Structures are given as structure tokens and as C-alpha cells.
Short mmCIF file of C-alpha atoms and ligand atoms in Angstrom, two decimals:
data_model
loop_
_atom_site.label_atom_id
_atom_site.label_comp_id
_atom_site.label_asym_id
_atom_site.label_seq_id
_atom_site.Cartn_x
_atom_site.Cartn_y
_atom_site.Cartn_z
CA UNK M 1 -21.50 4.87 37.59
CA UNK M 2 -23.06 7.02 34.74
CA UNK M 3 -21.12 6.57 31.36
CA UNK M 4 -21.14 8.05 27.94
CA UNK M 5 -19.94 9.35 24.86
CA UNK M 6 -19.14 12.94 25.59
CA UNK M 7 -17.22 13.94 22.09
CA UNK M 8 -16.20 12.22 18.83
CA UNK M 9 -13.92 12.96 15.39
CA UNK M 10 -13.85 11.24 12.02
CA UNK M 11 -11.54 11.31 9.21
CA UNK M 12 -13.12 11.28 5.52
CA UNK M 13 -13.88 7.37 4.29
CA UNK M 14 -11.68 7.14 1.13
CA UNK M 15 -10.74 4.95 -1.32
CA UNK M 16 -7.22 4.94 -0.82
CA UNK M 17 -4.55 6.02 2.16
CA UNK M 18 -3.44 4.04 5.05
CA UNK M 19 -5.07 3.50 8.65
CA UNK M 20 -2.69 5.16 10.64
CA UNK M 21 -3.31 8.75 9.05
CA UNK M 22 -6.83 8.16 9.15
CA UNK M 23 -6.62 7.17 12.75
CA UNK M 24 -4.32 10.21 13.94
CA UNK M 25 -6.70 12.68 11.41
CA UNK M 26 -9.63 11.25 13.73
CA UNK M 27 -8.39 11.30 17.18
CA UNK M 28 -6.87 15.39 16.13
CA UNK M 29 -10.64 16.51 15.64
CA UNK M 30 -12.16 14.88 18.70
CA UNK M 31 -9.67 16.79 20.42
CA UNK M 32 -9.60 19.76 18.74
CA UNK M 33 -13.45 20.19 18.13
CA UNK M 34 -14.51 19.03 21.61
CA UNK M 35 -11.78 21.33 22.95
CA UNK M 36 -10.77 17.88 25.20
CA UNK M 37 -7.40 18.39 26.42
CA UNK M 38 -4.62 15.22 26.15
CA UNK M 39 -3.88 15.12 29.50
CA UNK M 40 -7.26 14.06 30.29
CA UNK M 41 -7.78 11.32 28.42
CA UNK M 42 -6.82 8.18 30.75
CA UNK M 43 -6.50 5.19 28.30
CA UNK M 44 -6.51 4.96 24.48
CA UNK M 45 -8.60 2.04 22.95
CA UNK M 46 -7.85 1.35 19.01
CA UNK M 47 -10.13 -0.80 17.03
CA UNK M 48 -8.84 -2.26 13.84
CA UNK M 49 -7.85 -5.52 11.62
CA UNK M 50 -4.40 -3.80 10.26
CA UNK M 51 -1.66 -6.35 10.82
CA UNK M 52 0.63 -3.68 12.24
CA UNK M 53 0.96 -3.83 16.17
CA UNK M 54 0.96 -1.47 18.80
CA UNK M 55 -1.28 0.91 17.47
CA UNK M 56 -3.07 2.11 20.46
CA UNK M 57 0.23 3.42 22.01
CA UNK M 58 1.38 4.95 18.51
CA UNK M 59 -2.45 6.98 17.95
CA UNK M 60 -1.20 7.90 21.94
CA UNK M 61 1.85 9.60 21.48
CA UNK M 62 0.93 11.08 18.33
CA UNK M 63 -1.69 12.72 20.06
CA UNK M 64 -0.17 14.01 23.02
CA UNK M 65 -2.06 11.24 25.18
CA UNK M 66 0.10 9.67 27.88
CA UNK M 67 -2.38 7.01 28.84
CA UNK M 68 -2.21 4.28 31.24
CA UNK M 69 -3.98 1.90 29.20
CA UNK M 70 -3.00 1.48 25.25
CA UNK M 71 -3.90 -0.97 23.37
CA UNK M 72 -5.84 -2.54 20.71
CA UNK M 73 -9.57 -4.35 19.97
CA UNK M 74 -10.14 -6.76 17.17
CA UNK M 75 -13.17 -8.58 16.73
CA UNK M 76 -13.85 -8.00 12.57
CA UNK M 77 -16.31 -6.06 11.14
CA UNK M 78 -18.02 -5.45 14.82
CA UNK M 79 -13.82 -4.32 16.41
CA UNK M 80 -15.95 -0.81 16.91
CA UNK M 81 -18.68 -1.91 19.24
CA UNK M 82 -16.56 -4.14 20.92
CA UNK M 83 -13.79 -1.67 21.75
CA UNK M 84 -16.70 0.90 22.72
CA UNK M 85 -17.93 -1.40 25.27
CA UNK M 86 -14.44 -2.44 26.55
CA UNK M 87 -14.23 1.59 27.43
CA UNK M 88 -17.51 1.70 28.90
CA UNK M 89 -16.45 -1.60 31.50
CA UNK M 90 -12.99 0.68 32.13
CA UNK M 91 -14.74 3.80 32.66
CA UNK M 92 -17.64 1.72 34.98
CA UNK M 93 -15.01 -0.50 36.72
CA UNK M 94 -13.64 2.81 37.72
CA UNK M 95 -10.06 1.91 35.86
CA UNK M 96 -10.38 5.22 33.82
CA UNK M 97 -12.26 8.14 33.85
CA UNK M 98 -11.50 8.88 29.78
CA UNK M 99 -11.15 6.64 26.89
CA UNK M 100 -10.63 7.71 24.19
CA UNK M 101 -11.92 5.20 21.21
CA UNK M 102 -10.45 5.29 17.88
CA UNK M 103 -11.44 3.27 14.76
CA UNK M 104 -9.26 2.59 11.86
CA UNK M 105 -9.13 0.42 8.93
CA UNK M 106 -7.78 0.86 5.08
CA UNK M 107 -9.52 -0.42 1.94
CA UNK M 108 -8.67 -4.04 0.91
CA UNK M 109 -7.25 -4.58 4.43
CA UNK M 110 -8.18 -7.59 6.48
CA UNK M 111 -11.01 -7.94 8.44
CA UNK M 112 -13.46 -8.99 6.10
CA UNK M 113 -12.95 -12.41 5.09
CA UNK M 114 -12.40 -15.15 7.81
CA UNK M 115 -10.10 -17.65 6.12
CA UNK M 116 -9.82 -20.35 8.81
CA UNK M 117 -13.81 -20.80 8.60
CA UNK M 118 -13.63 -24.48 6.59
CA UNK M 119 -17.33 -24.65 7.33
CA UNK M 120 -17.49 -22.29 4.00
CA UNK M 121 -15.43 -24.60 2.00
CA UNK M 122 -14.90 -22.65 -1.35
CA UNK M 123 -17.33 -19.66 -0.56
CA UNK M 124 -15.22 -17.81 1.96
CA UNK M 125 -15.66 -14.08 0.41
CA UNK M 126 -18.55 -12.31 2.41
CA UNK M 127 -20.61 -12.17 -0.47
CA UNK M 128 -21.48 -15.56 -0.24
CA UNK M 129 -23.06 -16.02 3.17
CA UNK M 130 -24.50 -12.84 1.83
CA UNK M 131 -26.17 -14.15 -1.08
CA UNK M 132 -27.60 -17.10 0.89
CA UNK M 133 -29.02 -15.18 3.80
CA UNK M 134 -30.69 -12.67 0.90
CA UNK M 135 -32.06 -16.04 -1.49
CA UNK M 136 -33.63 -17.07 2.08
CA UNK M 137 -35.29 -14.10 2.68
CA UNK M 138 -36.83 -13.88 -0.46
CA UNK M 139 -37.93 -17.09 0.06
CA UNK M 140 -39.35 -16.99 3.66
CA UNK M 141 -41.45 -14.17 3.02
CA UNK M 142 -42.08 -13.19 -0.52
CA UNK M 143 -39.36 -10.47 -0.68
CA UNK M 144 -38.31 -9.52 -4.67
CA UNK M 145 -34.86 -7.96 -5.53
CA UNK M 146 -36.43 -4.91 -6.06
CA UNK M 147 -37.54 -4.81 -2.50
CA UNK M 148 -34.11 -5.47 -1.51
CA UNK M 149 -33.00 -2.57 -3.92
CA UNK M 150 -34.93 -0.04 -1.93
CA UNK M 151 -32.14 -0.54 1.15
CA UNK M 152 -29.19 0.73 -0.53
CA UNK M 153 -31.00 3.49 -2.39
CA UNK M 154 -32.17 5.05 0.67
CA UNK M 155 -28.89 4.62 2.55
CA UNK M 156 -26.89 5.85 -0.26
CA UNK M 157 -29.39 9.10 -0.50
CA UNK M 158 -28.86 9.58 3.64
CA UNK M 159 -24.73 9.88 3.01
CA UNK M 160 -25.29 12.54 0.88
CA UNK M 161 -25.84 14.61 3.77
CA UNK M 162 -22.97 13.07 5.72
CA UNK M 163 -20.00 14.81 4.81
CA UNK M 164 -17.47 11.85 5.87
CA UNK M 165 -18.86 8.91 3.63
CA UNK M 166 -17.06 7.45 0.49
CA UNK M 167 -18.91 9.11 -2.47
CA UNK M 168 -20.16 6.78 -5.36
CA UNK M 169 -23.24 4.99 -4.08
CA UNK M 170 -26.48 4.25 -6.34
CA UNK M 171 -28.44 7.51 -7.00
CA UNK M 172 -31.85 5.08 -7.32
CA UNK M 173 -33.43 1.89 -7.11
CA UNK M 174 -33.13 1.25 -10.65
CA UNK M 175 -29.68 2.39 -10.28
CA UNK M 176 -28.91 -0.66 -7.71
CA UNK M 177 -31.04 -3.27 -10.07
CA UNK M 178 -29.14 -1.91 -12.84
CA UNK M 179 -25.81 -2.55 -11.09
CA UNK M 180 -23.47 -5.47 -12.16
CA UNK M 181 -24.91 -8.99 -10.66
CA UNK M 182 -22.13 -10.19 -8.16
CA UNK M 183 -24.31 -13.25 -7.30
CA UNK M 184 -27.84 -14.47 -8.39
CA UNK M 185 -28.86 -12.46 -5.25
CA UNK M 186 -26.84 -9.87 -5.20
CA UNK M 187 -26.05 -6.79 -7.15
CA UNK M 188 -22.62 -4.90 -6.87
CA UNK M 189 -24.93 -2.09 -4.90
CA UNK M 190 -26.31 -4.10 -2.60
CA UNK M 191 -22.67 -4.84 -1.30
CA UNK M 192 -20.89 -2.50 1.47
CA UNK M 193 -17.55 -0.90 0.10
CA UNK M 194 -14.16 -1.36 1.52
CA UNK M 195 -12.59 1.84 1.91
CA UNK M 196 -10.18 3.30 4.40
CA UNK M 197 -11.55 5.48 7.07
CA UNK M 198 -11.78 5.96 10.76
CA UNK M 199 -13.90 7.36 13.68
CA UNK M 200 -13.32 8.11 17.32
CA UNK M 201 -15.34 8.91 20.26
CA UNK M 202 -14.63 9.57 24.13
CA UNK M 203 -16.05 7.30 26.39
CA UNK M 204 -16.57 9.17 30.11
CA UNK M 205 -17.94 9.31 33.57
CA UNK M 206 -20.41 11.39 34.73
CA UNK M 207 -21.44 12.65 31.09
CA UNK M 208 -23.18 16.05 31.19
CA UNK M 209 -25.39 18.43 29.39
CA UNK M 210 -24.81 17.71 25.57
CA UNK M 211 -23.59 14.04 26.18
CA UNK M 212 -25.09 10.67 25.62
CA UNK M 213 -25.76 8.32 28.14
CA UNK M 214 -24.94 4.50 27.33
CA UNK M 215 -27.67 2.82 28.99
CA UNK M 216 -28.34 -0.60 26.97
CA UNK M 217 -25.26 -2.44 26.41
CA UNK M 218 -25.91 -6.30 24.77
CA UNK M 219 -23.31 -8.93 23.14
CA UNK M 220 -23.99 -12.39 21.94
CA UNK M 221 -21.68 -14.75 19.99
CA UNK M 222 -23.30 -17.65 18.63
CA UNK M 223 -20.31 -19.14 16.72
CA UNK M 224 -17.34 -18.08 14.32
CA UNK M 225 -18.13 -20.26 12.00
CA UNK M 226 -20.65 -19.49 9.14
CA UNK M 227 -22.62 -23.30 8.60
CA UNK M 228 -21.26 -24.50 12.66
CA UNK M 229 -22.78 -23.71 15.37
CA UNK M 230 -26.17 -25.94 17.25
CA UNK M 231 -28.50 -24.76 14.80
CA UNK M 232 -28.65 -22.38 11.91
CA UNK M 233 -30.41 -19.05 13.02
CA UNK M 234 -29.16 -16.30 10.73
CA UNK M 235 -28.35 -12.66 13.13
CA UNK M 236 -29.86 -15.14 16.27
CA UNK M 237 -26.71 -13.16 17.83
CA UNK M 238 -28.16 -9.75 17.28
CA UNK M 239 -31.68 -10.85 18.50
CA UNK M 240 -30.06 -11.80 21.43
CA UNK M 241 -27.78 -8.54 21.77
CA UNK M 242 -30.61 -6.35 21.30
CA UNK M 243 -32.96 -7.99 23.61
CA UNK M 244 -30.23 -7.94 26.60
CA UNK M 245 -29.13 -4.67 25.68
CA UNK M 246 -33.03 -3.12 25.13
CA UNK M 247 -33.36 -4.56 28.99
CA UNK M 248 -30.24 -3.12 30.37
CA UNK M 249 -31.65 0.62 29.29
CA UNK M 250 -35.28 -0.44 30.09
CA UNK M 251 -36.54 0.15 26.71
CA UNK M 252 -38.72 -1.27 24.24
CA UNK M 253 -38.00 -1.84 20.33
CA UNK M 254 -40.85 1.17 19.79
CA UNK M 255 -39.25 3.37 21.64
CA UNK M 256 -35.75 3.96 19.31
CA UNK M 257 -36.17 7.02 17.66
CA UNK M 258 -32.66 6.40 15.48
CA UNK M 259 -30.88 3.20 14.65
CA UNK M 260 -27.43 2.52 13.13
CA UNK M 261 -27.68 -0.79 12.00
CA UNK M 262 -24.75 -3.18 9.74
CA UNK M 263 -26.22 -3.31 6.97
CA UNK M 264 -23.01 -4.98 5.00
CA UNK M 265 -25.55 -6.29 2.18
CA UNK M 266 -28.68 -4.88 1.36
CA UNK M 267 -30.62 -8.16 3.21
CA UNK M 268 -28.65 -7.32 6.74
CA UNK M 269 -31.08 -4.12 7.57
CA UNK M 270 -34.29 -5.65 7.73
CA UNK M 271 -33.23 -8.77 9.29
CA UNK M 272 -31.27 -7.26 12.07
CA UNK M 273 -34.00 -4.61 12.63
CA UNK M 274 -36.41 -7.40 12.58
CA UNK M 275 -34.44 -9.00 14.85
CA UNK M 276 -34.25 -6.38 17.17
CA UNK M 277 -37.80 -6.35 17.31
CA UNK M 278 -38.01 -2.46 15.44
CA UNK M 279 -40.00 -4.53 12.53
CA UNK M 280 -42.18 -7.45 12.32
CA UNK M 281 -41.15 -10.30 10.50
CA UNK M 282 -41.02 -9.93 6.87
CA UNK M 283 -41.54 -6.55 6.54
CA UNK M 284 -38.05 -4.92 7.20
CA UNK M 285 -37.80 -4.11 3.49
CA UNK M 286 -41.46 -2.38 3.25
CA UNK M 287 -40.70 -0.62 6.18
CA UNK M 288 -37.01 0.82 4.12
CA UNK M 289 -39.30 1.72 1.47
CA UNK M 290 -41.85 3.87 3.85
CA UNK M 291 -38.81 5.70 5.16
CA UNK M 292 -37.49 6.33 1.44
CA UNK M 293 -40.90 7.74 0.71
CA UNK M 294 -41.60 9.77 3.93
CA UNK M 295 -37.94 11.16 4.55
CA UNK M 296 -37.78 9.38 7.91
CA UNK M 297 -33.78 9.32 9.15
CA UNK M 298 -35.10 6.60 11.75
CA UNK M 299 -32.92 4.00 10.46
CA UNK M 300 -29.69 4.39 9.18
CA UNK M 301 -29.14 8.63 8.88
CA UNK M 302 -25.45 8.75 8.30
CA UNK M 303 -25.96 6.18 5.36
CA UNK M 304 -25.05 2.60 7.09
CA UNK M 305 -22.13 0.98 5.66
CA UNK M 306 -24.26 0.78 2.49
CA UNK M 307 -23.99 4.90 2.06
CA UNK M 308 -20.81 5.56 4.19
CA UNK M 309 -18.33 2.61 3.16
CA UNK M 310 -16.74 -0.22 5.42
CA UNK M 311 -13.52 0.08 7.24
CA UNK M 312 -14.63 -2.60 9.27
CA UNK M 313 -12.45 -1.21 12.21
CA UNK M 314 -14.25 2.21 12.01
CA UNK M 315 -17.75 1.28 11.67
CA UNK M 316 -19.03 0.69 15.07
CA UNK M 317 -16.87 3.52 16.38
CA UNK M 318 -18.37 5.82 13.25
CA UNK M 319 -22.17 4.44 13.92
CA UNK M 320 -22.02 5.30 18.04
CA UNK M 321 -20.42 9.07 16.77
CA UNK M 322 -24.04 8.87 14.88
CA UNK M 323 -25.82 7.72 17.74
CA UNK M 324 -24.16 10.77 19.91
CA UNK M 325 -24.28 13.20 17.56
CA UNK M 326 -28.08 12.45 16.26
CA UNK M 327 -29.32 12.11 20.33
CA UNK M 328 -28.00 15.22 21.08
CA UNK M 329 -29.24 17.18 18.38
CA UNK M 330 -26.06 17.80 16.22
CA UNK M 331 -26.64 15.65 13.20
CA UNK M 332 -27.67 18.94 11.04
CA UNK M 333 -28.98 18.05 7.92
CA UNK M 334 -29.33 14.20 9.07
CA UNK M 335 -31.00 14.77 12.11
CA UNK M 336 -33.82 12.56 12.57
CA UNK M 337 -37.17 13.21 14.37
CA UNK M 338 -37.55 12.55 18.04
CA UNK M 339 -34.14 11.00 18.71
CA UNK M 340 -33.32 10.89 22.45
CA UNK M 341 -33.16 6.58 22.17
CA UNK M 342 -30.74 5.96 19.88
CA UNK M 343 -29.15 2.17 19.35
CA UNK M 344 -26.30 0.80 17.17
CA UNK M 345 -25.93 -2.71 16.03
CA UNK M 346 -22.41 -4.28 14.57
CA UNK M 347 -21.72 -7.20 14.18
CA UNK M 348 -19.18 -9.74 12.17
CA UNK M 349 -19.13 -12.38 9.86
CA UNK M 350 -22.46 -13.12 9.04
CA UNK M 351 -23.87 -11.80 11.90
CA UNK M 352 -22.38 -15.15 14.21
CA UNK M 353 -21.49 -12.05 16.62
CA UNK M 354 -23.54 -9.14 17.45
CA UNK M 355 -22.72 -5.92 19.73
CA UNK M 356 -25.83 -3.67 20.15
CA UNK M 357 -25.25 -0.23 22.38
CA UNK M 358 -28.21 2.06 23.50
CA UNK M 359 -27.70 5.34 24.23
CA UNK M 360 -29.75 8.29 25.01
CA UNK M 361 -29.77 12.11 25.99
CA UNK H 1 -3.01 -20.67 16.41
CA UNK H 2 -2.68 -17.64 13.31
CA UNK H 3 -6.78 -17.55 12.73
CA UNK H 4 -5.70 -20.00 9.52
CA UNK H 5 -7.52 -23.10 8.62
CA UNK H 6 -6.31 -26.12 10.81
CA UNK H 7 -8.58 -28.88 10.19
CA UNK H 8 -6.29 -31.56 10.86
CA UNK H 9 -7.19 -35.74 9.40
CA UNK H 10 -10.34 -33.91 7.76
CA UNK H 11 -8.60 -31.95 5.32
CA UNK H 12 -6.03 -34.40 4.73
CA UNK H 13 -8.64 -36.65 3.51
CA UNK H 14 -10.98 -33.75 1.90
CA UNK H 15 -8.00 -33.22 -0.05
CA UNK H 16 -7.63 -36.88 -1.40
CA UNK H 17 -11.32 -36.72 -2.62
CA UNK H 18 -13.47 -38.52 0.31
CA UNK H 19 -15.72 -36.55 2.68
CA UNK H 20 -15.61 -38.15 5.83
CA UNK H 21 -17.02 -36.04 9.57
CA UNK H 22 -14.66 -35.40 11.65
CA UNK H 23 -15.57 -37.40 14.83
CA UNK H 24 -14.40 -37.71 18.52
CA UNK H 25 -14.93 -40.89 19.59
CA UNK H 26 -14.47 -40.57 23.20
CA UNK H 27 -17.13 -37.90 23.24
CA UNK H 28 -19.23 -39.96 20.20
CA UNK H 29 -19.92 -35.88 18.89
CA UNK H 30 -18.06 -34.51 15.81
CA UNK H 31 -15.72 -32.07 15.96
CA UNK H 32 -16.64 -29.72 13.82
CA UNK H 33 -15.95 -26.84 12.16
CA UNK H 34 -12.77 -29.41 11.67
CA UNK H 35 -9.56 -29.29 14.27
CA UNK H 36 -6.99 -31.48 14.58
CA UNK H 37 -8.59 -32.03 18.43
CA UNK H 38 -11.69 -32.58 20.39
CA UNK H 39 -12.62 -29.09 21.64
CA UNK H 40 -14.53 -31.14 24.69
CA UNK H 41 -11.97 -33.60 25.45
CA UNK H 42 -9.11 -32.69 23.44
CA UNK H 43 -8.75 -36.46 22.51
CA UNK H 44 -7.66 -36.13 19.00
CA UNK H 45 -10.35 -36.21 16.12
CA UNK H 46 -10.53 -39.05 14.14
CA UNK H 47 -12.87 -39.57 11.21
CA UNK H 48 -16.70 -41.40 10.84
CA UNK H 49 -16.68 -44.05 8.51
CA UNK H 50 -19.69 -43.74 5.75
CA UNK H 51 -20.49 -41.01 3.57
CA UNK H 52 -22.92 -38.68 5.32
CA UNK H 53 -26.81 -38.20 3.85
CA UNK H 54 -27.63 -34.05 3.96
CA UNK H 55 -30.49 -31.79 3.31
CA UNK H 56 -30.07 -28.51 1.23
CA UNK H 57 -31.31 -25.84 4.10
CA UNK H 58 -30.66 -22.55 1.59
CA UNK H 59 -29.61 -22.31 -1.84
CA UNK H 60 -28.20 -19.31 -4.63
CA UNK H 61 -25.67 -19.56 -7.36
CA UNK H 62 -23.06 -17.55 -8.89
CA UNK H 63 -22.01 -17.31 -12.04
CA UNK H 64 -23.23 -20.02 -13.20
CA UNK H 65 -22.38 -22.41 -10.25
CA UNK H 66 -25.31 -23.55 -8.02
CA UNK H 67 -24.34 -23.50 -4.03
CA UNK H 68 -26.20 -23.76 -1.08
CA UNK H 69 -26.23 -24.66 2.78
CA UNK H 70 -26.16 -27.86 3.64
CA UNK H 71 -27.12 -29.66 6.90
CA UNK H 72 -25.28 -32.71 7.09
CA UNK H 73 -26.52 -33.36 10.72
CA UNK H 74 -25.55 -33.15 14.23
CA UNK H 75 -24.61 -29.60 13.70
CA UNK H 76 -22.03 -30.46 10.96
CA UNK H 77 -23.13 -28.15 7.90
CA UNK H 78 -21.15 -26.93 4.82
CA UNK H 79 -21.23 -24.27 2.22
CA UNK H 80 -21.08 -26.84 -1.34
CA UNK H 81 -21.86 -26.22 -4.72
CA UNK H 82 -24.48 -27.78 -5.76
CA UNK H 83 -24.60 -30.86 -8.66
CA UNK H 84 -27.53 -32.67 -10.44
CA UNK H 85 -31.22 -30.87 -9.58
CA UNK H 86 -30.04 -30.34 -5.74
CA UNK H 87 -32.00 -27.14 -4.32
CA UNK H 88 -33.72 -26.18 -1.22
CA UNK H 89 -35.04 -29.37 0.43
CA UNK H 90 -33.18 -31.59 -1.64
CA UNK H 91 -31.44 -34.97 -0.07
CA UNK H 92 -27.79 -35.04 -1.07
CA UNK H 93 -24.47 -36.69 -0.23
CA UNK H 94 -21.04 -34.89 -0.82
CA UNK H 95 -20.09 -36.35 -3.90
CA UNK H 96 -17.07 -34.43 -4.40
CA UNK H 97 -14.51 -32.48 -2.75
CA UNK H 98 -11.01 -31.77 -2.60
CA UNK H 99 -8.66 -28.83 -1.90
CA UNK H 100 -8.08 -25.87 -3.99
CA UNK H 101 -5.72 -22.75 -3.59
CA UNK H 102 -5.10 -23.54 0.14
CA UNK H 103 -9.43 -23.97 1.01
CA UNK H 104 -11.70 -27.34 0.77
CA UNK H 105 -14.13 -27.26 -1.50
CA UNK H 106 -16.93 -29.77 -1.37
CA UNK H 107 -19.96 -30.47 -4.42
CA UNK H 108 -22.82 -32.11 -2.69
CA UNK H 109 -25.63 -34.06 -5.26
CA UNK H 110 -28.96 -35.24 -5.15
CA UNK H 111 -27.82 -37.48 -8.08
CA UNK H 112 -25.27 -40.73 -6.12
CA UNK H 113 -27.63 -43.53 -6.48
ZN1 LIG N 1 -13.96 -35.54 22.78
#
């Protein structure tokens, strides 16, 4: 059975507010700007890390939705991808023809720090795992902080056209090396931004004209914990993910006109696009600067999590409403060139889990 | 199980000062990241006598404190500061650890001898 994304809402990212109105604020405009009606929406999937229960059943009723299926996805930072693809196997089992996806998270909330991983022993704050995967990048292939710099400079410059992302990124490179030193490899602008926000998008059979088609769908979990695991392959997970999911849809790496990628810290974009086999080795952080210099929206249009802000809840749901809106030629002022292949990649806590989702028009 | 940190005879003794691996001996693999029980077996997890020997895999620092990644073998690996000259490629033991705030925290050196 065909499946896709056939309509999707957001709510602003914000610094403060809760979940729930950001939730309800995106489910109202799915419905009201796709002109979807309630009653045909056949199960309501909410991803989030809010300690509150029962939210897929409360976004339900407060939208008019009397679903069979209600309930909620957590999985950290990658809760978006994960829920998107547990609509897809409802939609493809034939359980629902609808779901409707919905995204939610509020600044400071949980979600980003995973406090029973003793493997990180007094380093537990994302910044740290961070910090190491950026010090061994440098080191593996030459890489210099100002490289690095280039990624949230460009991502921040792409949200200005996306009228949903938390304001307040870096205006410039210098602006980013300028910015306060969190670690020795970090700067505070290299660092995604908690904020409270949330994105939806309908999952459906038999998408149409002005849909897009899931056709690549990849997950791989190679541990939970940061140091466990066999062997220590940093974002092995979203190698894997991509590759499977790059199969399923009978594509090649070349052949992605527009990527969303997680780029938490400034370091995660070229090594999960290098992963994915869209760069070469070592030269994920040339190719960012290219892109800065050319205009290309190729990688990252709405602004990543870098440009847009982090509700880890939202982002996957916010990055496939990218995906959709970008392959089906509605991303405006963000649109990027020749984007019928577009591909999403989330993933959690230091990339030990990756989802990747290709979709096309 | 509330996602917390349940680490079981490991912590207890990471929190009097001595870094031992958590170790199934039925299944003669550790059990690691720590639990109270053999994920294999579900024998309970004892501890390895002898201080293990590591290599520093990645390093960085913060504010002044060295840390790094290191590979204490068999797949048991730990996110330590750093003491003496340790840094990428470095041979260190865990000289130090303990528990702070409700976390372990473990220093590994290149300086024991
Ligand atoms: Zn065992």
C-alpha cells in the first residue's frame, strides 16, 4: 500500500509556554489549512518526553478527533521519526487509513539528558558526548573550529526564512567563534536550543497529487548507552538507517535533492551526512561552507535544530513537515533546487539510535 | 525500571572509591553499562577482581577539567576525567572514582605506577 504525508501544521518554537498548547495550536492548523476534516482522521499518534500521560487522547478530543488508536511515542530526541514511522506501519498494515502525527515538547523539559546512562559517569549533559565526537573530528581529518563554525551560521541564516523557528541564532561565523566557549570544543552556538514547540503531519493511504510519498524508511539502534555498546562507531546507527532506508526507496545518496538532518551540535551535520553517504569522509564541513557560499537549501532549509530550536518531541515531526512541504514545492522562500528526493535523519543520544525517512513527490 | 541509574554491586563499590567491572561469571562477559543482573543469563553480576588497564580512545576538556573516552576493554568504556598527561592514546587505570549528586564519577591516569 502507497503511504504518505498528505498535510502538516506547526506551532511557533518559543522560549517559553507549555507542550500541550503547542500541540493543540499544531494539530488546529493541519486541520484547518489542509481543510482535513476530524472525522477522518483514524488514530492520533503524539510524540513527546513531557511526563504528563495520556496525551494522544487529550490532543484527540481537543481536536474533534474520535480516533481508534491514541496514544503516545517516546524515543528522545528522535520521538518524531519514530512516531512517523509507527503511522506509516498503521496506515501500511491497513489498521488506519489517517494518522494524524503530532510533536510536542517545552523548553527545559526532559528528553535531552539520559540519566540512567552510568557509562557517562559525571558527563551526562549532551554537551559532552558532543564535545568528544567534535575534538575527534577535528582530529581524524584536520577539521578547525572555524570549519565547524560555518554549520550553525548557515543553518541559523536558513531559519530566517522559516517563519516557525526560535529567533536568536548567530548572524555569522565570527558570530558563533565569538560565542561563549561551553567546552574546549564547543561554543554556546554550536549547541541546539531547547525551546518549546511542536509540529504535526498526516500520515495516509493512497497519497495524491500534492502529497509525498514515503518510500525509504530505515532504523538502527546500536545501544543506549553513550561509551557501551561492541565497539565505538560514532552515528554507526544512522549509517545503517540511511543505507536500509536509501534501499527501501531505491535511491542513491546523489540522488537527495533536500536533507533534514539532526544537527544537535555543529559536528552532527557532516558526520551524519557523511554517514549517509551525501559527503565523503572528511569533508561534511567544506561541503556546509559551499552551500553557505552558493545559497544551496540542499541540506538543512528550515534551519536544522541549529536555526529552528529543539523540542526534541517536535523535531522529527517538524523536519518530515520540511521534507513534505520542500518535495512538493511549498517551502516558498526556502525552497531548494530540484527537490522531489527528500530524506530526514533524527536520531537520539549521541546518535546510538537513528530513524532516517525518504520521501518523494 | 524508571529509566534511572541501577547499577547494582558496581556503584556500591564506585561509591566507596574502587573501580572494579562488573562481571558475570557464569557467562565470563561483563555486564556492562552496570545492572544489578546478567542481561544474558540474568545470574546476578558480581565484580572482577584487579584494577582494569585502559586506553584514552577521544579526549576534550571543560573548563579547565581534562575528560575523555576511555576503552577499558571487552566493550566496557567510560566517560572519566582525565589526571596526570593522559590524552588520546594514553594507557591509564581508573585511579579515582566515587559518587557525586546521585551519578559515578570516575578520574582515569596515566600516572599509578
Ligand atoms: Zn550471565
Amino acid at each position: 500500500m502507497r503511504v504518505g504525508i498528505t498535510a502538516c501544521g506547526h506551532s511557533g518554537f518559543s522560549t517559553g509556554g507549555g507542550a500541550g498548547p503547542a500541540m493543540a495550536a499544531a494539530a488546529a492548523r493541519l486541520l484547518r489549512d489542509y481543510d482535513v476534516d476530524p472525522g477522518s482522521v483514524d488514530a492520533v499518534i503524539v510524540s513527546s518526553n513531557e511526563g504528563a500521560g495520556y496525551l494522544g487522547p487529550i490532543l484527540a478530543e481537543g481536536a474533534g478527533i474520535r480516533p481508534g488508536a491514541a496514544h503516545r511515542v517516546e524515543n528522545l530526541c528522535s520521538s518524531g521519526a519514530s512516531a512517523i514511522i509507527s503511522a506509516y506501519a498503521h496506515v501500511a498494515s491497513g489498521l488506519a487509513g489517517s494518522v494524524l502525527v503530532c510533536g510536542a515538547d517545552a523548553a527545559g523539559g526532559p528528553g535531552l539528558v539520559l540519566d540512567w546512562d552510568a557509562t557517562r559517569g559525571a558527563f551526562a549533559s549532551p554537551v559532552y558526548w558532543a564535545s568528544i565526537l567534535s575534538s575527534s573530528y577535528k582530529r581524524r581529518f584536520g577539521a578547525t573550529a572555524a570549519d565547524l563554525a560555518v554549520i550553525p551560521a548557515r543553518n541559523s541564516a536558513n531559519a530566517e526564512e522559516n517563519p516557525h523557528a526560535l529567533p536568536g541564532g548567530p548572524g555569522s561565523v565570527e558570530d558563533v567563534l565569538c560565542s561563549r566557549e561551553v567546552t574546549d570544543d564547543l561554543r554556546l552556538y554550536e549547541c541546539s536550543r531547547s525551546c518549546t514547540g511542536a509540529a504535526a503531519v498526516l500520515v495516509a493511504s493512497g497519497p495524491g497529487d500534492g502529497a509525498a510519498r514515503i518510500t525509504g524508511i530505515g532504523q538502527a539502534t546500536a545501544s543506549a548507552s553513550f561509551a557501551g555498546g561492541p565497539e565505538f562507531l560514532p552515528l554507526k546507527s544512522t549509517a545503517d538507517a540511511a543505507s536500509a532506508a536509501l534501499l527501501m526507496a531505491g535511491r542513491r545518496p546523489a540522488e537527495v535533492g533536500v536533507a533534514e538532518v539532526h544537527d544537535a551540535f555543529s559536528v552532527c551535520e557532516p558526520m551524519a551526512l557523511e554517514a549517509a553517504g551525501i559527503c565523503a569522509p572528511g569533508t561534511g564541513a567544506a561541503y556546509a561552507r559551499e552551500m553557505l557560499e552558493t545559497g544551496s537549501r540542499r541540506i538543512n532549509p528550515r534551519g536544522g535544530l541549529l536555526g529552528s530550536g529543539h523540542p526534541p518531541g517536535a523535531t522529527g515531526v517538524a523536519q518530515a513537515a520540511e521534507a513534505f512541504l520542500q518535495v512538493t514545492g511549498r517551502a516558498g522562500g526556502r525552497q531548494a533546487d530540484s527537490a522531489t528526493c527528500g530524506m530526514i535523519h533524527n536520531m537520539s543520544a549521541a546518535g546510538t539510535s537513528s530513524s532516517v525517512i525518504v520521501v518523494e513527490s | 525500571m524508571d529509566g534511572g541509574m541501577d547499577g547494582g554491586a558496581f556503584l556500591k563499590s564506585v561509591s566507596e572509591g574502587v573501580f572494579r567491572v562488573p562481571w558475570c561469571a557464569a557467562c565470563s562477559i561483563p555486564v556492562w553499562p552496570p545492572a544489578p543482573r546478567c542481561g544474558r543469563c540474568t545470574g546476578p553480576a558480581g565484580l572482577r577482581d584487579g584494577e582494569p588497564e585502559g586506553l584514552v580512545l577521544e579526549a576534550s576538556g571543560a573548563a579547565g577539567t581534562r575528560f575523555g573516552l576511555v576503552d577499558l576493554g571487552e566493550g566496557v568504556r567510560i566517560l572519566a576525567e582525565l589526571g596526570g598527561r593522559a590524552a588520546v592514546g594514553s594507557r591509564v587505570r581508573v585511579t579515582s572514582c566515587g559518587v557525586r549528586d546521585g551519578r559515578p564519577y570516575y578520574v582515569a591516569s596515566d600516572a599509578w605506577m
